[in-house]
PDB file of C-alpha atoms in Angstrom:
ATOM      1  CA  MET A  20     -22.227  25.275  25.547  1.00  0.00           C
ATOM      2  CA  THR A  21     -20.617  21.947  24.665  1.00  0.00           C
ATOM      3  CA  SER A  22     -16.920  21.631  24.104  1.00  0.00           C
ATOM      4  CA  LYS A  23     -15.579  20.412  20.816  1.00  0.00           C
ATOM      5  CA  SER A  24     -13.647  17.168  20.497  1.00  0.00           C
ATOM      6  CA  LEU A  25     -10.055  17.227  19.283  1.00  0.00           C
ATOM      7  CA  LEU A  26     -11.133  16.041  15.891  1.00  0.00           C
ATOM      8  CA  GLU A  27     -13.792  18.762  15.632  1.00  0.00           C
ATOM      9  CA  SER A  28     -11.277  21.352  16.707  1.00  0.00           C
ATOM     10  CA  LEU A  29      -8.663  20.274  14.194  1.00  0.00           C
ATOM     11  CA  ASN A  30     -11.075  19.547  11.347  1.00  0.00           C
ATOM     12  CA  PRO A  31      -8.474  17.706   9.293  1.00  0.00           C
ATOM     13  CA  LYS A  32      -9.099  17.489   5.536  1.00  0.00           C
ATOM     14  CA  GLY A  33      -7.094  16.500   2.514  1.00  0.00           C
ATOM     15  CA  HIS A  34      -6.880  17.090  -1.158  1.00  0.00           C
ATOM     16  CA  LEU A  35      -5.201  14.977  -3.824  1.00  0.00           C
ATOM     17  CA  GLU A  36      -4.076  16.032  -7.247  1.00  0.00           C
ATOM     18  CA  ILE A  37      -2.720  13.401  -9.677  1.00  0.00           C
ATOM     19  CA  ILE A  38      -0.682  14.649 -12.620  1.00  0.00           C
ATOM     20  CA  LYS A  39       0.684  12.809 -15.586  1.00  0.00           C
ATOM     21  CA  ARG A  40       3.988  14.377 -16.618  1.00  0.00           C
ATOM     22  CA  HIS A  41       4.949  13.250 -20.135  1.00  0.00           C
ATOM     23  CA  SER A  42       8.543  12.934 -21.311  1.00  0.00           C
ATOM     24  CA  ASN A  43       8.105  16.155 -23.453  1.00  0.00           C
ATOM     25  CA  GLY A  44       7.234  18.165 -20.305  1.00  0.00           C
ATOM     26  CA  PHE A  45       3.483  18.290 -20.974  1.00  0.00           C
ATOM     27  CA  GLU A  46       1.495  17.899 -17.771  1.00  0.00           C
ATOM     28  CA  GLU A  47      -2.099  16.562 -17.516  1.00  0.00           C
ATOM     29  CA  THR A  48      -4.133  16.583 -14.326  1.00  0.00           C
ATOM     30  CA  VAL A  49      -6.071  13.380 -14.136  1.00  0.00           C
ATOM     31  CA  LEU A  50      -7.598  13.842 -10.615  1.00  0.00           C
ATOM     32  CA  ASP A  51      -8.146  16.958  -8.494  1.00  0.00           C
ATOM     33  CA  ASP A  52     -10.386  16.080  -5.563  1.00  0.00           C
ATOM     34  CA  HIS A  53     -10.681  15.473  -1.825  1.00  0.00           C
ATOM     35  CA  ASN A  54      -9.418  12.403  -0.007  1.00  0.00           C
ATOM     36  CA  VAL A  55     -10.571  10.600   3.125  1.00  0.00           C
ATOM     37  CA  ILE A  56      -8.882  11.188   6.432  1.00  0.00           C
ATOM     38  CA  THR A  57      -9.009   7.775   8.090  1.00  0.00           C
ATOM     39  CA  VAL A  58      -9.204   6.444  11.613  1.00  0.00           C
ATOM     40  CA  GLY A  59      -5.434   5.898  11.473  1.00  0.00           C
ATOM     41  CA  MET A  60      -4.954   9.689  11.529  1.00  0.00           C
ATOM     42  CA  GLY A  61      -6.949   9.837  14.743  1.00  0.00           C
ATOM     43  CA  ILE A  62      -4.933   7.027  16.288  1.00  0.00           C
ATOM     44  CA  THR A  63      -1.688   8.683  15.230  1.00  0.00           C
ATOM     45  CA  LEU A  64      -2.740  12.072  16.736  1.00  0.00           C
ATOM     46  CA  ALA A  65      -4.029  10.466  19.938  1.00  0.00           C
ATOM     47  CA  HIS A  66      -0.623   8.727  20.437  1.00  0.00           C
ATOM     48  CA  LEU A  67       1.152  12.032  19.743  1.00  0.00           C
ATOM     49  CA  PHE A  68      -0.889  14.051  22.213  1.00  0.00           C
ATOM     50  CA  SER A  69      -0.788  11.343  24.936  1.00  0.00           C
ATOM     51  CA  ALA A  70       2.916  10.644  24.767  1.00  0.00           C
ATOM     52  CA  SER A  71       4.235  10.741  28.321  1.00  0.00           C
ATOM     53  CA  SER A  72       7.912  10.573  27.471  1.00  0.00           C
ATOM     54  CA  SER A  73      10.006  13.181  25.644  1.00  0.00           C
ATOM     55  CA  SER A  74      12.389  10.347  24.695  1.00  0.00           C
ATOM     56  CA  VAL A  75      10.010   9.109  22.047  1.00  0.00           C
ATOM     57  CA  PRO A  76      11.283  10.232  18.640  1.00  0.00           C
ATOM     58  CA  ALA A  77       8.935  12.697  17.026  1.00  0.00           C
ATOM     59  CA  ASP A  78       9.810  11.006  13.726  1.00  0.00           C
ATOM     60  CA  ASP A  79       7.587   8.076  14.770  1.00  0.00           C
ATOM     61  CA  TYR A  80       4.457  10.184  14.503  1.00  0.00           C
ATOM     62  CA  LYS A  81       5.001  11.628  11.078  1.00  0.00           C
ATOM     63  CA  ILE A  82       3.458  10.454   7.815  1.00  0.00           C
ATOM     64  CA  ALA A  83       6.459   8.630   6.382  1.00  0.00           C
ATOM     65  CA  TYR A  84       5.191   6.152   3.786  1.00  0.00           C
ATOM     66  CA  PHE A  85       2.838   5.824   0.866  1.00  0.00           C
ATOM     67  CA  GLN A  86       1.452   2.735  -0.819  1.00  0.00           C
ATOM     68  CA  ILE A  87      -0.281   2.250  -4.115  1.00  0.00           C
ATOM     69  CA  GLY A  88      -2.746  -0.459  -5.119  1.00  0.00           C
ATOM     70  CA  THR A  89      -4.755  -1.961  -7.919  1.00  0.00           C
ATOM     71  CA  GLY A  90      -8.039  -2.406  -6.035  1.00  0.00           C
ATOM     72  CA  SER A  91     -10.293   0.087  -4.397  1.00  0.00           C
ATOM     73  CA  SER A  92     -12.049   0.336  -1.057  1.00  0.00           C
ATOM     74  CA  THR A  93     -15.155   2.339  -0.161  1.00  0.00           C
ATOM     75  CA  MET A  94     -13.910   5.748   0.779  1.00  0.00           C
ATOM     76  CA  VAL A  95     -14.968   5.936   4.468  1.00  0.00           C
ATOM     77  CA  SER A  96     -13.008   7.077   7.453  1.00  0.00           C
ATOM     78  CA  SER A  97     -13.023   3.538   8.874  1.00  0.00           C
ATOM     79  CA  VAL A  98     -10.834   2.128   6.057  1.00  0.00           C
ATOM     80  CA  THR A  99      -7.594   0.850   7.569  1.00  0.00           C
ATOM     81  CA  LYS A 100      -5.706  -0.543   4.598  1.00  0.00           C
ATOM     82  CA  LEU A 101      -5.503  -0.543   0.811  1.00  0.00           C
ATOM     83  CA  HIS A 102      -7.726  -3.097  -0.822  1.00  0.00           C
ATOM     84  CA  THR A 103      -5.039  -4.565  -3.144  1.00  0.00           C
ATOM     85  CA  PRO A 104      -1.542  -3.085  -2.476  1.00  0.00           C
ATOM     86  CA  ILE A 105       1.099  -3.850  -5.163  1.00  0.00           C
ATOM     87  CA  SER A 106       4.131  -6.029  -4.415  1.00  0.00           C
ATOM     88  CA  ALA A 107       7.625  -4.648  -3.986  1.00  0.00           C
ATOM     89  CA  ALA A 108       8.570  -6.099  -7.380  1.00  0.00           C
ATOM     90  CA  ASN A 109       5.613  -4.218  -9.006  1.00  0.00           C
ATOM     91  CA  TYR A 110       7.230  -0.873  -8.116  1.00  0.00           C
ATOM     92  CA  GLY A 111       9.864  -1.883 -10.686  1.00  0.00           C
ATOM     93  CA  GLU A 112      12.758   0.328 -11.598  1.00  0.00           C
ATOM     94  CA  THR A 113      12.481   3.285  -9.240  1.00  0.00           C
ATOM     95  CA  ASP A 114      14.485   5.766  -7.218  1.00  0.00           C
ATOM     96  CA  LEU A 115      11.958   5.274  -4.423  1.00  0.00           C
ATOM     97  CA  SER A 116      13.110   3.557  -1.229  1.00  0.00           C
ATOM     98  CA  ILE A 117      10.753   0.565  -0.976  1.00  0.00           C
ATOM     99  CA  SER A 118      10.661  -1.331   2.300  1.00  0.00           C
ATOM    100  CA  SER A 119       8.293  -3.748   4.006  1.00  0.00           C
ATOM    101  CA  ILE A 120       6.581  -2.717   7.189  1.00  0.00           C
ATOM    102  CA  ASP A 121       3.886  -3.955   9.564  1.00  0.00           C
ATOM    103  CA  ILE A 122       0.612  -2.262   8.845  1.00  0.00           C
ATOM    104  CA  ALA A 123      -2.005  -2.006  11.637  1.00  0.00           C
ATOM    105  CA  THR A 124      -4.889  -4.427  11.069  1.00  0.00           C
ATOM    106  CA  GLU A 125      -2.817  -6.598   8.699  1.00  0.00           C
ATOM    107  CA  SER A 126      -1.324  -9.919   9.718  1.00  0.00           C
ATOM    108  CA  VAL A 127       1.498  -9.680   7.219  1.00  0.00           C
ATOM    109  CA  VAL A 128       4.238  -7.274   6.256  1.00  0.00           C
ATOM    110  CA  LYS A 129       3.436  -5.147   3.207  1.00  0.00           C
ATOM    111  CA  PRO A 130       5.709  -3.074   0.882  1.00  0.00           C
ATOM    112  CA  VAL A 131       5.502   0.717   1.020  1.00  0.00           C
ATOM    113  CA  ALA A 132       7.498   3.593  -0.399  1.00  0.00           C
ATOM    114  CA  PHE A 133       9.345   5.921   1.956  1.00  0.00           C
ATOM    115  CA  ILE A 134       8.470   9.644   1.558  1.00  0.00           C
ATOM    116  CA  ASN A 135      11.692  11.602   1.127  1.00  0.00           C
ATOM    117  CA  PRO A 136      11.514  14.537   3.559  1.00  0.00           C
ATOM    118  CA  SER A 137      12.682  16.923   0.818  1.00  0.00           C
ATOM    119  CA  TYR A 138       9.287  16.222  -0.932  1.00  0.00           C
ATOM    120  CA  ILE A 139       7.345  17.362   2.099  1.00  0.00           C
ATOM    121  CA  ASN A 140       6.554  21.039   2.237  1.00  0.00           C
ATOM    122  CA  LYS A 141       4.778  23.111   4.798  1.00  0.00           C
ATOM    123  CA  THR A 142       2.772  25.443   2.633  1.00  0.00           C
ATOM    124  CA  SER A 143       1.109  27.414   5.457  1.00  0.00           C
ATOM    125  CA  SER A 144       0.789  27.281   9.235  1.00  0.00           C
ATOM    126  CA  THR A 145      -2.083  24.730   8.821  1.00  0.00           C
ATOM    127  CA  LYS A 146      -1.105  22.862   5.584  1.00  0.00           C
ATOM    128  CA  VAL A 147       1.507  20.394   4.499  1.00  0.00           C
ATOM    129  CA  THR A 148       1.911  18.994   0.916  1.00  0.00           C
ATOM    130  CA  TYR A 149       3.486  15.694   0.035  1.00  0.00           C
ATOM    131  CA  SER A 150       4.802  15.373  -3.532  1.00  0.00           C
ATOM    132  CA  LEU A 151       5.047  11.655  -4.429  1.00  0.00           C
ATOM    133  CA  VAL A 152       6.557  10.762  -7.815  1.00  0.00           C
ATOM    134  CA  LEU A 153       6.474   7.464  -9.732  1.00  0.00           C
ATOM    135  CA  GLU A 154       9.110   7.979 -12.448  1.00  0.00           C
ATOM    136  CA  GLU A 155       8.564   6.898 -16.016  1.00  0.00           C
ATOM    137  CA  GLU A 156      10.127   3.473 -15.496  1.00  0.00           C
ATOM    138  CA  ALA A 157       8.287   2.751 -12.185  1.00  0.00           C
ATOM    139  CA  CYS A 158       5.224   0.556 -11.907  1.00  0.00           C
ATOM    140  CA  SER A 159       5.153  -0.262 -15.636  1.00  0.00           C
ATOM    141  CA  SER A 160       1.844  -1.699 -16.876  1.00  0.00           C
ATOM    142  CA  ILE A 161       0.197  -1.461 -13.433  1.00  0.00           C
ATOM    143  CA  ALA A 162      -3.415  -0.166 -13.376  1.00  0.00           C
ATOM    144  CA  ILE A 163      -3.237   2.008 -10.236  1.00  0.00           C
ATOM    145  CA  LYS A 164      -6.607   2.540  -8.529  1.00  0.00           C
ATOM    146  CA  GLU A 165      -5.776   3.605  -4.957  1.00  0.00           C
ATOM    147  CA  ILE A 166      -3.183   5.241  -2.780  1.00  0.00           C
ATOM    148  CA  GLY A 167      -2.666   5.725   0.942  1.00  0.00           C
ATOM    149  CA  LEU A 168      -0.436   7.708   3.317  1.00  0.00           C
ATOM    150  CA  TYR A 169       0.836   5.959   6.460  1.00  0.00           C
ATOM    151  CA  SER A 170       2.217   7.180   9.762  1.00  0.00           C
ATOM    152  CA  LYS A 171       5.460   5.559  10.873  1.00  0.00           C
ATOM    153  CA  ASN A 172       5.102   4.069  14.341  1.00  0.00           C
ATOM    154  CA  PRO A 173       2.883   6.184  16.598  1.00  0.00           C
ATOM    155  CA  ALA A 174       1.998   3.346  19.006  1.00  0.00           C
ATOM    156  CA  GLN A 175       5.722   2.610  19.602  1.00  0.00           C
ATOM    157  CA  GLN A 176       5.230  -1.065  18.679  1.00  0.00           C
ATOM    158  CA  GLY A 177       8.543  -2.890  18.447  1.00  0.00           C
ATOM    159  CA  SER A 178      10.198  -2.302  15.080  1.00  0.00           C
ATOM    160  CA  GLY A 179       7.201  -0.308  13.876  1.00  0.00           C
ATOM    161  CA  LEU A 180       3.430  -0.505  13.225  1.00  0.00           C
ATOM    162  CA  ALA A 181       2.149   1.901  10.554  1.00  0.00           C
ATOM    163  CA  TYR A 182      -1.377   3.343  10.412  1.00  0.00           C
ATOM    164  CA  LEU A 183      -3.269   4.384   7.289  1.00  0.00           C
ATOM    165  CA  CYS A 184      -3.926   8.111   7.800  1.00  0.00           C
ATOM    166  CA  CYS A 185      -5.342   9.141   4.375  1.00  0.00           C
ATOM    167  CA  TYR A 186      -6.850   7.219   1.504  1.00  0.00           C
ATOM    168  CA  ARG A 187      -8.091   7.835  -2.012  1.00  0.00           C
ATOM    169  CA  SER A 188      -9.469   5.485  -4.683  1.00  0.00           C
ATOM    170  CA  PHE A 189      -9.925   6.609  -8.292  1.00  0.00           C
ATOM    171  CA  ALA A 190     -10.532   5.357 -11.854  1.00  0.00           C
ATOM    172  CA  ALA A 191      -7.679   3.161 -13.017  1.00  0.00           C
ATOM    173  CA  ILE A 192      -4.586   4.894 -14.314  1.00  0.00           C
ATOM    174  CA  THR A 193      -2.440   2.408 -16.220  1.00  0.00           C
ATOM    175  CA  LYS A 194       1.128   3.470 -15.640  1.00  0.00           C
ATOM    176  CA  THR A 195       3.493   3.279 -18.635  1.00  0.00           C
ATOM    177  CA  ASP A 196       6.954   4.540 -19.298  1.00  0.00           C
ATOM    178  CA  ALA A 197       5.565   7.375 -21.381  1.00  0.00           C
ATOM    179  CA  PHE A 198       4.896   9.464 -18.310  1.00  0.00           C
ATOM    180  CA  ALA A 199       5.715  10.027 -14.682  1.00  0.00           C
ATOM    181  CA  LEU A 200       2.857  10.037 -12.239  1.00  0.00           C
ATOM    182  CA  ILE A 201       2.878  12.746  -9.639  1.00  0.00           C
ATOM    183  CA  PHE A 202       0.661  12.702  -6.525  1.00  0.00           C
ATOM    184  CA  LYS A 203       0.355  16.120  -4.785  1.00  0.00           C
ATOM    185  CA  TRP A 204      -1.354  15.403  -1.507  1.00  0.00           C
ATOM    186  CA  THR A 205      -2.227  18.376   0.729  1.00  0.00           C
ATOM    187  CA  LEU A 206      -3.338  17.912   4.326  1.00  0.00           C
ATOM    188  CA  GLU A 207      -4.891  20.763   6.302  1.00  0.00           C
ATOM    189  CA  PHE A 208      -5.526  21.012  10.033  1.00  0.00           C
TER     190      PHE A 208
END
């Protein structure tokens, strides 16, 4: 009998639901499908399980950021970055906390949105859901085609080196101020 690898034992999977919430309260689901768990999730978990010091903040291993883009990559587990991430200015008027971080496999710093911990919910002993909201005023006139979730700094690299853990590309959704865009991303282990 062969033993299972950690990845086979955990069998991580994800599901993304994208909802347009109009100003009158009407909600329309525009995507309800799986996502791709990427190699960055494996790297993040490997660093977590191999940490030899208890002085490393657990915060560094969590999925802390998301990024949206206007391009699309092939949805394979080896994808390590968004094809065409938007600029910080493209996020526009938003309550999101936008910062620039080093992304693994990139040679430049890229803008990402911080995921507020109050929008992260453990929905069962094996599932966590991230609710990411682009308000009506955010990302005006941007044709969004991709989104990714990033871990914070699992490799303990200086000021931080983020890894793409989950990715999803989809048909363009042109964001306007007529609706908020809600991404409900559930990961299961």
